[in-house]
Short mmCIF file of C-alpha atoms in Angstrom, two decimals:
data_model
loop_
_atom_site.label_atom_id
_atom_site.label_comp_id
_atom_site.label_asym_id
_atom_site.label_seq_id
_atom_site.Cartn_x
_atom_site.Cartn_y
_atom_site.Cartn_z
CA MET A 1 -37.85 -44.77 28.73
CA ALA A 2 -39.09 -41.18 27.90
CA LYS A 3 -41.82 -40.50 25.57
CA ASN A 4 -43.23 -37.72 23.61
CA TYR A 5 -47.15 -37.28 25.14
CA SER A 6 -48.17 -34.88 22.69
CA ASN A 7 -47.47 -38.12 19.98
CA ILE A 8 -48.76 -40.80 21.93
CA LEU A 9 -52.24 -38.96 22.32
CA LYS A 10 -52.40 -37.63 18.60
CA ASP A 11 -55.61 -39.40 17.53
CA ILE A 12 -56.62 -40.31 21.16
CA ASP A 13 -60.21 -39.35 21.61
CA THR A 14 -60.23 -41.39 24.74
CA ILE A 15 -58.23 -41.82 28.04
CA ILE A 16 -58.97 -43.45 30.90
CA VAL A 17 -57.12 -42.72 34.28
CA ALA A 18 -57.42 -45.68 36.12
CA ALA A 19 -57.76 -45.50 40.53
CA ASN A 20 -54.69 -46.25 42.41
CA ALA A 21 -54.61 -48.10 46.10
CA VAL A 22 -54.19 -46.23 49.38
CA ASN A 23 -50.75 -47.87 50.46
CA GLY A 24 -51.38 -50.72 47.52
CA ALA A 25 -54.53 -51.95 49.67
CA ALA A 26 -56.24 -54.30 47.24
CA GLY A 27 -60.27 -53.74 46.86
CA ASN A 28 -59.14 -49.88 45.85
CA VAL A 29 -62.39 -48.81 43.83
CA ASP A 30 -64.96 -50.37 45.14
CA ALA A 31 -67.40 -48.07 47.12
CA THR A 32 -66.47 -49.07 50.32
CA GLY A 33 -62.97 -49.31 50.09
CA PRO A 34 -60.37 -47.12 50.72
CA LEU A 35 -59.62 -43.40 48.78
CA VAL A 36 -57.86 -43.56 45.45
CA PHE A 37 -56.36 -40.08 45.28
CA PRO A 38 -53.72 -39.37 43.45
CA MET A 39 -53.47 -41.72 40.45
CA LYS A 40 -50.89 -44.24 40.20
CA TYR A 41 -52.01 -45.91 37.10
CA PHE A 42 -53.55 -45.05 33.80
CA GLY A 43 -53.85 -46.51 30.50
CA PHE A 44 -54.67 -44.90 27.05
CA LEU A 45 -57.65 -45.74 25.31
CA SER A 46 -59.64 -45.46 22.46
CA GLU A 47 -62.44 -47.28 22.34
CA PRO A 48 -63.76 -49.57 25.44
CA ASN A 49 -62.23 -53.38 24.79
CA GLN A 50 -58.49 -51.40 25.59
CA MET A 51 -60.04 -50.09 28.52
CA LYS A 52 -61.38 -53.21 29.50
CA ILE A 53 -57.28 -54.28 29.17
CA ALA A 54 -56.23 -51.64 30.95
CA ALA A 55 -58.53 -52.70 33.78
CA LYS A 56 -57.13 -55.91 33.91
CA ALA A 57 -53.64 -54.60 33.76
CA ARG A 58 -54.64 -52.77 36.77
CA LEU A 59 -56.35 -55.41 38.59
CA ILE A 60 -52.98 -57.55 37.90
CA ARG A 61 -50.64 -55.02 39.82
CA GLU A 62 -53.25 -54.23 42.56
CA GLY A 63 -54.67 -57.33 43.40
CA GLY A 64 -58.31 -56.07 43.85
CA GLY A 65 -60.98 -53.27 42.48
CA SER A 66 -63.56 -53.86 39.83
CA ASN A 67 -65.78 -51.17 40.21
CA LEU A 68 -64.93 -47.94 37.82
CA GLN A 69 -66.63 -44.54 38.03
CA LYS A 70 -68.01 -42.77 34.72
CA GLY A 71 -66.26 -39.63 34.21
CA TYR A 72 -68.91 -36.78 32.28
CA ASP A 73 -67.68 -33.94 31.25
CA PHE A 74 -67.58 -31.39 33.34
CA LYS A 75 -69.52 -28.38 31.57
CA ALA A 76 -72.37 -29.71 33.91
CA THR A 77 -70.60 -29.02 37.40
CA SER A 78 -74.10 -30.58 39.07
CA GLU A 79 -73.81 -33.61 37.80
CA THR A 80 -73.03 -36.37 40.23
CA PHE A 81 -70.96 -39.66 39.35
CA GLU A 82 -72.19 -43.11 38.25
CA MET A 83 -70.69 -45.95 39.91
CA LEU A 84 -70.03 -49.12 37.77
CA ASN A 85 -69.61 -52.67 38.90
CA GLY A 86 -67.74 -54.98 36.85
CA GLU A 87 -65.42 -54.49 33.77
CA ALA A 88 -68.97 -55.81 31.65
CA ALA A 89 -70.74 -52.57 33.19
CA VAL A 90 -67.81 -50.15 32.62
CA VAL A 91 -67.53 -51.71 28.96
CA GLU A 92 -71.20 -50.90 28.30
CA LYS A 93 -71.36 -47.82 29.13
CA TYR A 94 -68.32 -46.52 27.52
CA LEU A 95 -69.04 -47.88 24.00
CA ASN A 96 -69.19 -45.55 21.66
CA THR A 97 -68.40 -42.20 23.82
CA ASN A 98 -66.49 -39.83 23.05
CA CYS A 99 -65.32 -38.88 26.66
CA ASP A 100 -62.00 -36.41 27.48
CA ILE A 101 -59.67 -37.43 29.83
CA TYR A 102 -60.46 -38.52 33.44
CA LEU A 103 -59.06 -39.55 36.59
CA PHE A 104 -61.33 -41.49 38.68
CA GLY A 105 -61.40 -42.00 42.03
CA ARG A 106 -64.23 -43.17 44.74
CA ASP A 107 -64.76 -39.71 45.85
CA GLN A 108 -63.23 -37.50 42.97
CA VAL A 109 -63.40 -37.29 39.55
CA HIS A 110 -61.05 -34.80 37.55
CA ARG A 111 -59.89 -34.42 34.53
CA ILE A 112 -56.72 -33.64 32.83
CA LYS A 113 -56.80 -31.08 29.86
CA SER A 114 -52.84 -29.47 28.89
CA VAL A 115 -50.80 -30.89 31.73
CA PHE A 116 -49.73 -34.67 31.67
CA PRO A 117 -47.83 -35.88 34.40
CA GLU A 118 -44.20 -37.29 34.84
CA VAL A 119 -44.99 -40.51 34.49
CA GLN A 120 -42.87 -43.94 33.59
CA ILE A 121 -44.57 -46.35 30.70
CA VAL A 122 -44.15 -49.25 32.37
CA GLY A 123 -45.37 -51.19 28.90
CA ASP A 124 -47.67 -50.36 25.93
CA LEU A 125 -50.70 -52.72 26.06
CA GLY A 126 -50.28 -52.85 22.31
CA VAL A 127 -51.66 -51.29 19.02
CA LYS A 128 -55.13 -50.91 18.17
CA ASP A 129 -56.16 -49.45 15.27
CA LYS A 130 -52.84 -47.77 14.70
CA GLN A 131 -53.11 -46.10 18.23
CA THR A 132 -50.76 -46.86 20.69
CA VAL A 133 -52.35 -47.55 24.30
CA SER A 134 -50.05 -47.36 27.37
CA LEU A 135 -50.01 -48.44 30.44
CA MET A 136 -48.26 -45.70 32.66
CA CYS A 137 -47.52 -45.25 36.26
CA ASN A 138 -46.42 -42.47 38.48
CA ASP A 139 -44.81 -44.90 41.41
CA PHE A 140 -42.41 -42.21 41.86
CA PRO A 141 -43.05 -39.40 44.43
CA THR A 142 -44.91 -37.18 43.27
CA SER A 143 -47.50 -34.85 43.66
CA TYR A 144 -51.30 -35.26 43.07
CA ALA A 145 -51.44 -31.33 41.70
CA ASP A 146 -48.87 -32.02 38.89
CA ASN A 147 -51.46 -32.88 37.12
CA LEU A 148 -55.03 -32.71 37.79
CA GLU A 149 -57.49 -30.32 37.62
CA LEU A 150 -60.60 -29.79 39.76
CA ASN A 151 -64.20 -30.03 39.39
CA GLY A 152 -66.10 -27.28 38.45
CA VAL A 153 -63.31 -24.93 38.50
CA ASN A 154 -62.55 -22.19 36.40
CA THR A 155 -60.73 -22.52 32.98
CA THR A 156 -57.56 -20.27 34.22
CA TYR A 157 -57.26 -22.95 37.07
CA LEU A 158 -57.65 -25.58 34.43
CA THR A 159 -54.93 -24.05 32.15
CA THR A 160 -52.42 -22.98 34.72
CA ILE A 161 -52.64 -23.52 38.10
CA PRO A 162 -51.28 -26.98 37.62
CA GLN A 163 -48.23 -25.68 35.70
CA LYS A 164 -47.62 -23.96 38.94
CA TYR A 165 -47.90 -26.62 40.91
CA LYS A 166 -45.89 -28.72 39.20
CA THR A 167 -43.31 -26.09 38.94
CA LEU A 168 -43.25 -26.08 43.13
CA MET A 169 -43.00 -29.72 43.32
CA GLU A 170 -39.81 -30.17 40.70
CA SER A 171 -38.48 -27.14 43.27
CA ILE A 172 -38.53 -29.51 46.67
CA TYR A 173 -36.23 -32.17 47.40
CA ARG A 174 -38.05 -35.02 47.06
CA PRO A 175 -35.64 -37.91 47.54
CA GLY A 176 -36.73 -40.06 50.97
CA ILE A 177 -40.11 -38.80 50.78
CA VAL A 178 -42.33 -40.76 52.47
CA PHE A 179 -45.37 -38.48 53.97
CA GLU A 180 -46.26 -35.14 52.07
CA THR A 181 -49.62 -33.59 52.65
CA TYR A 182 -49.90 -29.95 51.11
CA PRO A 183 -53.23 -28.18 52.14
CA TYR A 184 -51.68 -24.91 50.47
CA LEU A 185 -52.75 -26.78 47.29
CA GLY A 186 -56.30 -26.57 48.31
CA ALA A 187 -58.80 -29.34 49.61
CA PHE A 188 -59.69 -30.89 46.08
CA ASN A 189 -63.54 -30.57 46.91
CA GLN A 190 -62.77 -32.30 50.21
CA THR A 191 -63.97 -31.86 53.57
CA THR A 192 -63.79 -34.78 55.23
CA LYS A 193 -60.68 -36.07 53.87
CA LEU A 194 -56.40 -34.30 53.40
CA PHE A 195 -54.54 -36.70 51.11
CA ASP A 196 -50.64 -37.72 51.01
CA ALA A 197 -49.05 -37.45 48.32
CA SER A 198 -45.73 -39.10 48.63
CA ALA A 199 -45.61 -42.81 47.20
CA SER A 200 -47.66 -44.15 50.35
CA ARG A 201 -50.52 -42.28 49.57
CA VAL A 202 -52.59 -42.43 52.65
CA ALA A 203 -55.96 -40.74 53.02
CA GLY A 204 -56.24 -38.64 56.27
CA SER A 205 -59.22 -37.73 58.27
CA LEU A 206 -60.37 -34.05 58.96
CA PHE A 207 -62.25 -34.50 61.81
CA ASN A 208 -64.92 -31.40 63.44
CA THR A 209 -64.95 -29.47 60.39
CA PRO A 210 -61.26 -27.36 59.96
CA VAL A 211 -61.76 -24.68 58.24
CA TRP A 212 -60.05 -24.26 54.50
CA SER A 213 -59.10 -20.10 53.55
CA ALA A 214 -57.18 -18.61 51.20
CA ALA A 215 -53.27 -18.83 51.73
CA PRO A 216 -51.67 -15.36 52.10
CA ILE A 217 -50.58 -15.59 48.21
CA GLY A 218 -54.05 -15.90 47.35
CA ALA A 219 -56.03 -18.23 45.94
CA PRO A 220 -56.42 -21.13 44.68
CA TYR A 221 -53.43 -21.98 47.45
CA GLN A 222 -55.02 -22.55 50.48
CA ILE A 223 -54.25 -23.22 54.43
CA LEU A 224 -56.13 -25.39 56.76
CA THR A 225 -56.84 -23.87 60.08
CA PHE A 226 -57.77 -25.73 63.00
CA ASP A 227 -59.96 -24.37 66.45
CA GLY A 228 -57.97 -25.57 69.24
CA VAL A 229 -61.08 -27.42 70.67
CA SER A 230 -61.98 -30.31 68.84
CA MET A 231 -60.29 -30.20 65.22
CA TYR A 232 -57.86 -32.10 64.18
CA ALA A 233 -56.55 -34.32 61.09
CA ASP A 234 -55.62 -38.21 61.55
CA PHE A 235 -53.97 -40.35 59.08
CA GLY A 236 -53.45 -43.40 61.07
CA SER A 237 -51.10 -45.16 62.57
CA ILE A 238 -48.13 -44.10 59.69
CA LEU A 239 -44.54 -42.99 60.14
CA ASN A 240 -43.47 -44.99 63.35
CA ASP A 241 -40.27 -43.78 64.54
CA ASP A 242 -38.44 -47.37 64.31
CA GLY A 243 -35.00 -45.99 66.61
CA VAL A 244 -32.67 -46.32 63.51
CA SER A 245 -34.07 -44.60 60.67
CA ASP A 246 -32.79 -40.60 59.62
CA LEU A 247 -35.53 -38.59 59.76
CA LEU A 248 -36.29 -35.20 58.11
CA ILE A 249 -39.53 -33.79 59.64
CA GLU A 250 -40.70 -30.42 57.84
CA ILE A 251 -44.11 -28.39 58.23
CA TRP A 252 -45.51 -24.57 57.88
CA PHE A 253 -47.62 -23.99 59.97
CA LYS A 254 -48.62 -20.81 62.13
CA PRO A 255 -49.84 -20.20 65.57
CA VAL A 256 -53.45 -18.84 66.09
CA GLY A 257 -53.99 -19.51 69.58
CA ALA A 258 -52.98 -16.62 72.04
CA ASP A 259 -49.31 -16.49 72.68
CA GLY A 260 -47.75 -18.05 75.40
CA SER A 261 -50.21 -20.95 75.21
CA THR A 262 -49.45 -24.75 74.58
CA GLN A 263 -50.69 -25.37 70.66
CA LYS A 264 -50.45 -29.15 69.24
CA ILE A 265 -48.89 -28.83 66.01
CA PHE A 266 -48.49 -32.78 64.75
CA THR A 267 -48.02 -35.81 67.08
CA LYS A 268 -47.98 -39.50 67.24
CA LYS A 269 -48.03 -39.19 70.85
CA ASN A 270 -50.10 -39.44 73.63
CA SER A 271 -49.61 -36.50 75.09
CA VAL A 272 -45.92 -34.40 74.41
CA LEU A 273 -45.21 -33.16 77.74
CA ASP A 274 -44.39 -36.88 79.07
CA ASN A 275 -42.76 -39.90 77.73
CA THR A 276 -44.99 -41.86 76.10
CA ALA A 277 -43.52 -43.34 73.26
CA GLY A 278 -44.17 -41.67 70.12
CA PHE A 279 -43.02 -37.75 68.95
CA GLY A 280 -44.58 -34.33 68.90
CA LEU A 281 -44.17 -31.23 67.73
CA TYR A 282 -45.46 -28.45 69.47
CA ARG A 283 -45.14 -24.58 70.36
CA PHE A 284 -45.05 -24.27 74.18
CA THR A 285 -45.75 -21.34 76.56
CA ASN A 286 -42.92 -19.34 76.20
CA ASN A 287 -43.53 -19.39 72.40
CA SER A 288 -40.78 -21.84 71.53
CA ILE A 289 -41.39 -24.62 69.13
CA ARG A 290 -40.32 -27.95 70.78
CA PHE A 291 -40.04 -31.40 69.02
CA ILE A 292 -39.86 -34.27 71.07
CA MET A 293 -39.16 -37.96 70.91
CA SER A 294 -39.92 -40.77 73.50
CA ASN A 295 -39.53 -44.14 73.66
CA GLY A 296 -41.82 -44.88 76.87
CA THR A 297 -39.41 -44.07 79.53
CA LEU A 298 -37.07 -41.37 78.14
CA SER A 299 -37.26 -38.21 75.57
CA ALA A 300 -35.41 -35.63 74.23
CA THR A 301 -36.66 -32.82 73.67
CA PHE A 302 -35.85 -30.18 70.80
CA VAL A 303 -36.03 -27.08 71.91
CA THR A 304 -35.82 -23.13 69.45
CA ALA A 305 -33.57 -20.42 70.68
CA SER A 306 -36.42 -18.69 69.03
CA THR A 307 -39.24 -17.73 71.25
CA ASN A 308 -41.46 -15.19 68.17
CA ASN A 309 -43.12 -17.93 67.03
CA THR A 310 -46.10 -16.09 68.03
CA GLN A 311 -49.84 -15.85 67.05
CA ASN A 312 -50.76 -15.62 62.93
CA ILE A 313 -46.78 -15.83 62.07
CA TRP A 314 -45.96 -18.12 59.23
CA LYS A 315 -43.35 -20.12 60.10
CA HIS A 316 -41.50 -23.47 58.38
CA PHE A 317 -39.77 -25.57 60.60
CA ALA A 318 -37.71 -28.80 59.84
CA ILE A 319 -36.47 -30.73 62.09
CA SER A 320 -33.37 -33.35 60.73
CA ILE A 321 -32.77 -36.49 62.56
CA ALA A 322 -29.65 -38.43 63.02
CA ARG A 323 -31.30 -41.39 64.34
CA SER A 324 -27.88 -42.73 66.09
CA GLY A 325 -26.52 -39.00 66.78
CA ASN A 326 -28.16 -35.12 66.99
CA MET A 327 -31.62 -33.90 66.19
CA GLN A 328 -31.38 -30.46 64.81
CA GLY A 329 -34.14 -27.79 64.31
CA TYR A 330 -34.15 -25.25 61.92
CA THR A 331 -36.67 -22.12 61.56
CA ASN A 332 -37.22 -20.80 58.27
CA GLY A 333 -34.42 -22.50 56.60
CA ALA A 334 -31.86 -21.50 59.43
CA VAL A 335 -30.08 -23.34 62.11
CA ASP A 336 -32.37 -22.45 65.33
CA GLY A 337 -31.40 -23.95 69.04
CA THR A 338 -28.68 -26.09 69.97
CA ALA A 339 -28.48 -30.08 68.90
CA VAL A 340 -30.17 -33.02 71.22
CA SER A 341 -28.68 -36.54 71.20
CA VAL A 342 -31.80 -38.96 70.24
CA ALA A 343 -28.89 -41.80 70.55
CA SER A 344 -30.03 -43.32 73.81
CA ILE A 345 -34.09 -42.64 72.30
CA THR A 346 -35.00 -46.53 71.41
CA THR A 347 -37.71 -46.98 69.00
CA GLY A 348 -40.98 -44.79 69.57
CA THR A 349 -43.26 -47.20 67.98
CA ASN A 350 -46.76 -47.04 69.25
CA ALA A 351 -50.54 -47.24 67.73
CA TYR A 352 -51.34 -43.78 67.87
CA GLY A 353 -52.44 -41.76 64.80
CA LEU A 354 -50.58 -39.21 63.08
CA ARG A 355 -52.14 -36.40 63.84
CA LEU A 356 -52.59 -32.51 62.95
CA ALA A 357 -53.39 -30.17 65.68
CA ALA A 358 -53.49 -32.87 68.41
CA ASP A 359 -52.05 -35.36 70.54
CA GLN A 360 -53.95 -38.79 71.75
CA GLY A 361 -54.19 -37.48 75.23
CA GLY A 362 -57.22 -34.91 74.36
CA SER A 363 -54.90 -32.06 73.70
CA PHE A 364 -55.11 -29.66 71.06
CA GLY A 365 -53.99 -27.03 68.93
CA ASN A 366 -55.21 -23.58 67.94
CA VAL A 367 -52.81 -23.53 64.60
CA ALA A 368 -53.32 -23.58 60.76
CA VAL A 369 -50.87 -25.84 58.74
CA ALA A 370 -50.05 -25.39 55.18
CA ALA A 371 -48.00 -28.35 54.36
CA VAL A 372 -46.67 -31.26 56.00
CA ARG A 373 -43.17 -33.32 54.59
CA VAL A 374 -41.63 -36.23 56.40
CA SER A 375 -38.34 -37.84 54.64
CA ASN A 376 -36.85 -41.06 55.77
CA TYR A 377 -33.49 -41.43 54.85
CA GLY A 378 -32.57 -45.15 56.05
CA VAL A 379 -29.68 -46.05 59.34
CA GLY A 380 -27.33 -43.26 59.05
CA GLY A 381 -28.44 -41.78 55.59
CA LEU A 382 -28.99 -38.06 56.54
CA PRO A 383 -27.56 -36.69 53.55
CA SER A 384 -24.48 -34.64 54.80
CA ASN A 385 -26.14 -31.30 53.10
CA VAL A 386 -29.85 -31.38 54.79
CA ALA A 387 -29.35 -28.18 55.89
CA SER A 388 -29.24 -26.88 52.44
CA ILE A 389 -31.82 -28.98 51.49
CA ILE A 390 -34.10 -27.12 54.13
CA SER A 391 -33.04 -24.01 53.22
CA GLN A 392 -33.79 -25.02 49.47
CA ASN A 393 -37.70 -26.66 50.66
CA PHE A 394 -38.13 -23.27 52.31
CA ASN A 395 -37.52 -21.29 49.88
CA ALA A 396 -39.67 -22.86 47.31
CA GLU A 397 -42.33 -22.51 49.50
CA ARG A 398 -42.25 -19.66 51.65
CA THR A 399 -43.93 -17.00 49.08
CA ILE A 400 -46.66 -19.14 48.70
CA LEU A 401 -47.35 -17.90 52.56
CA GLY A 402 -45.82 -14.20 52.71
CA VAL A 403 -42.98 -15.20 54.25
CA MET B 1 -78.96 -17.64 65.86
CA ASN B 2 -75.37 -18.11 67.16
CA THR B 3 -72.63 -20.62 66.51
CA LEU B 4 -71.36 -21.69 69.93
CA TYR B 5 -69.36 -24.51 71.38
CA LEU B 6 -71.92 -26.32 73.76
CA ILE B 7 -69.89 -28.14 76.26
CA GLY B 8 -71.96 -30.78 78.50
CA PRO B 9 -73.54 -33.65 79.08
CA LEU B 10 -72.73 -36.13 76.18
CA GLU B 11 -76.21 -37.61 75.86
CA VAL B 12 -77.86 -34.35 76.30
CA LEU B 13 -75.74 -33.29 73.64
CA LYS B 14 -77.16 -36.03 71.74
CA GLY B 15 -80.50 -35.82 72.58
CA GLN B 16 -81.04 -32.26 71.19
CA PHE B 17 -78.25 -33.07 67.62
CA SER B 18 -79.23 -36.37 66.91
CA ALA B 19 -77.89 -35.06 63.30
CA HIS B 20 -74.73 -34.06 64.84
CA ASP B 21 -71.18 -36.60 64.12
CA PHE B 22 -70.52 -37.61 67.95
CA SER B 23 -68.00 -39.94 66.61
CA HIS B 24 -64.95 -37.84 66.84
CA ALA B 25 -66.29 -35.56 68.81
CA ARG B 26 -64.04 -34.21 71.44
CA THR B 27 -64.65 -35.35 75.06
CA SER B 28 -63.80 -35.42 78.70
CA LEU B 29 -61.63 -38.03 79.38
CA ASP B 30 -64.18 -40.16 81.36
CA GLY B 31 -66.82 -40.07 78.53
CA VAL B 32 -69.20 -37.71 80.44
CA ASN B 33 -68.79 -34.66 78.83
CA ALA B 34 -68.66 -33.53 75.37
CA VAL B 35 -68.04 -30.29 72.83
CA ILE B 36 -69.84 -29.69 70.54
CA ARG B 37 -70.33 -26.52 67.51
CA GLU B 38 -73.79 -25.79 66.64
CA ASP B 39 -75.76 -22.88 65.65
CA VAL B 40 -78.37 -22.33 68.51
CA THR B 41 -81.41 -20.01 68.84
CA ASP B 42 -81.62 -17.91 72.23
CA ASP B 43 -84.56 -20.00 73.18
CA LEU B 44 -82.49 -23.20 72.61
CA GLN B 45 -79.50 -21.36 74.38
CA LYS B 46 -81.46 -21.21 77.49
CA ALA B 47 -83.16 -24.74 77.13
CA LEU B 48 -79.45 -26.22 76.96
CA GLU B 49 -78.22 -24.32 79.94
CA THR B 50 -80.32 -25.59 82.34
CA GLN B 51 -79.62 -29.23 81.47
CA GLY B 52 -76.20 -27.93 82.32
CA VAL B 53 -74.97 -27.35 79.15
CA GLN B 54 -72.50 -24.70 78.49
CA CYS B 55 -73.11 -21.82 75.37
CA LEU B 56 -69.54 -20.29 74.89
CA ASP B 57 -68.04 -18.15 72.48
CA HIS B 58 -64.32 -19.66 71.11
CA ASP B 59 -62.03 -17.54 73.24
CA ASP B 60 -63.82 -19.14 76.16
CA THR B 61 -64.60 -22.32 75.10
CA ILE B 62 -60.40 -22.52 74.81
CA ALA B 63 -59.63 -21.10 78.15
CA LEU B 64 -62.12 -23.69 79.68
CA LEU B 65 -61.08 -26.36 78.61
CA ASN B 66 -57.10 -26.18 77.76
CA GLY B 67 -56.61 -24.55 80.99
CA THR B 68 -55.07 -25.99 83.63
CA ALA B 69 -57.74 -26.44 85.71
CA SER B 70 -59.15 -28.88 83.01
CA SER B 71 -55.92 -30.75 83.49
CA GLY B 72 -56.84 -34.68 83.86
CA ILE B 73 -60.65 -33.23 82.92
CA TRP B 74 -60.61 -32.81 79.47
CA TYR B 75 -56.74 -33.51 78.74
CA ALA B 76 -54.79 -35.83 80.01
CA PRO B 77 -52.12 -34.30 82.75
CA GLU B 78 -49.28 -33.02 81.20
CA SER B 79 -45.67 -33.44 82.71
CA GLU B 80 -43.37 -31.26 81.93
CA GLU B 81 -40.20 -33.93 83.27
CA ALA B 82 -40.15 -34.30 79.85
CA GLN B 83 -38.92 -31.09 79.05
#
């Protein structure tokens, strides 16, 4: 049920944004648990007892986690964040505080201001002193950038960029998304983590310090560059190809390595040049883009007709996969190459990590990545208008990359 | 001080750069050699080179590690049969 947020917020002086679990894992906000970004639940609270109520509600939903961080006003950006162990400590710390709106997480605390998420209210916790206390949930896919602000970023960023992000995300076709990571939305003060903003909310790891830099459109939009020697991102063994579900994979990337060299871009596979089970996207030596699906003994490889995927040129590549039919690649929103049958390729499930800029066989990619999005439409569920969806998504994001 | 890719025996690199996180460093397939990126002085570079560590810039590192001569050494042999 939709509510008017401004009315809800009226006379509320404290808003606590509780942390979410990654993939619903328990123990979500303790010091050793998984990361907790983006948010999943939050409550509007006006005094400590209500925070306690919200914490209980969150624990009931997620089955674990009892630590919360104390959020500070970010006027003093050098302040560190204090871990509070247990609800009692949380209540004590918040007694007589008059804080702003905070998002809590193990590695991040973000303050929300001015922009509010498209959330579903899953239940009111009650009315206290004529103030409504609501528990909200944004379980449906949304971007962490819809509503968040960064610690220590200037006022312009705080007040305008989230709006831009929100508008951008609303222009993306969202049904079916099971994985989405957006380096172009920025590093969020992270150097070793890269977040999946889909409902799956996987926290990926960045290894050997990939380099963040401004996107072509300029700051605060960013890109993430991998050196082709040892830098990569790993999201763990997720997104296994079950052999039957229709998929759409989209990625914004640019080759940084020399033309005529193979560059690994996005893989869940030992090598993209053998028949080991899994899938992989790479730029080949003739500068075509290739996508391979293998089941351990057989492979099918889509090859773009274009061979101009050259150094420092941003491309949006998408591949639609009708698992009992063909896969078809698209470059910059248009069909690029001949469809290839994948009907004979059975499941490609493996234990490898889903990686950016590397495969599991010790091969890397000297590439920059701005976004990756994977949609799973289920058996036979590939939208008949997938070409339009790809074009829509390409057009929604192209200006960020100067395309 | 130069920032270079250091390619050589893993144990030598660990001994010299104890603060470096080697848990996800790229290693040769046999695990004997590794590559890391570090700041080195000219003197340290010379010392490392005497211990079998190559100190290379990015382009030379790419050429060495990703070239066909490193197939089966730094990365799994790749067959184009799947193409």
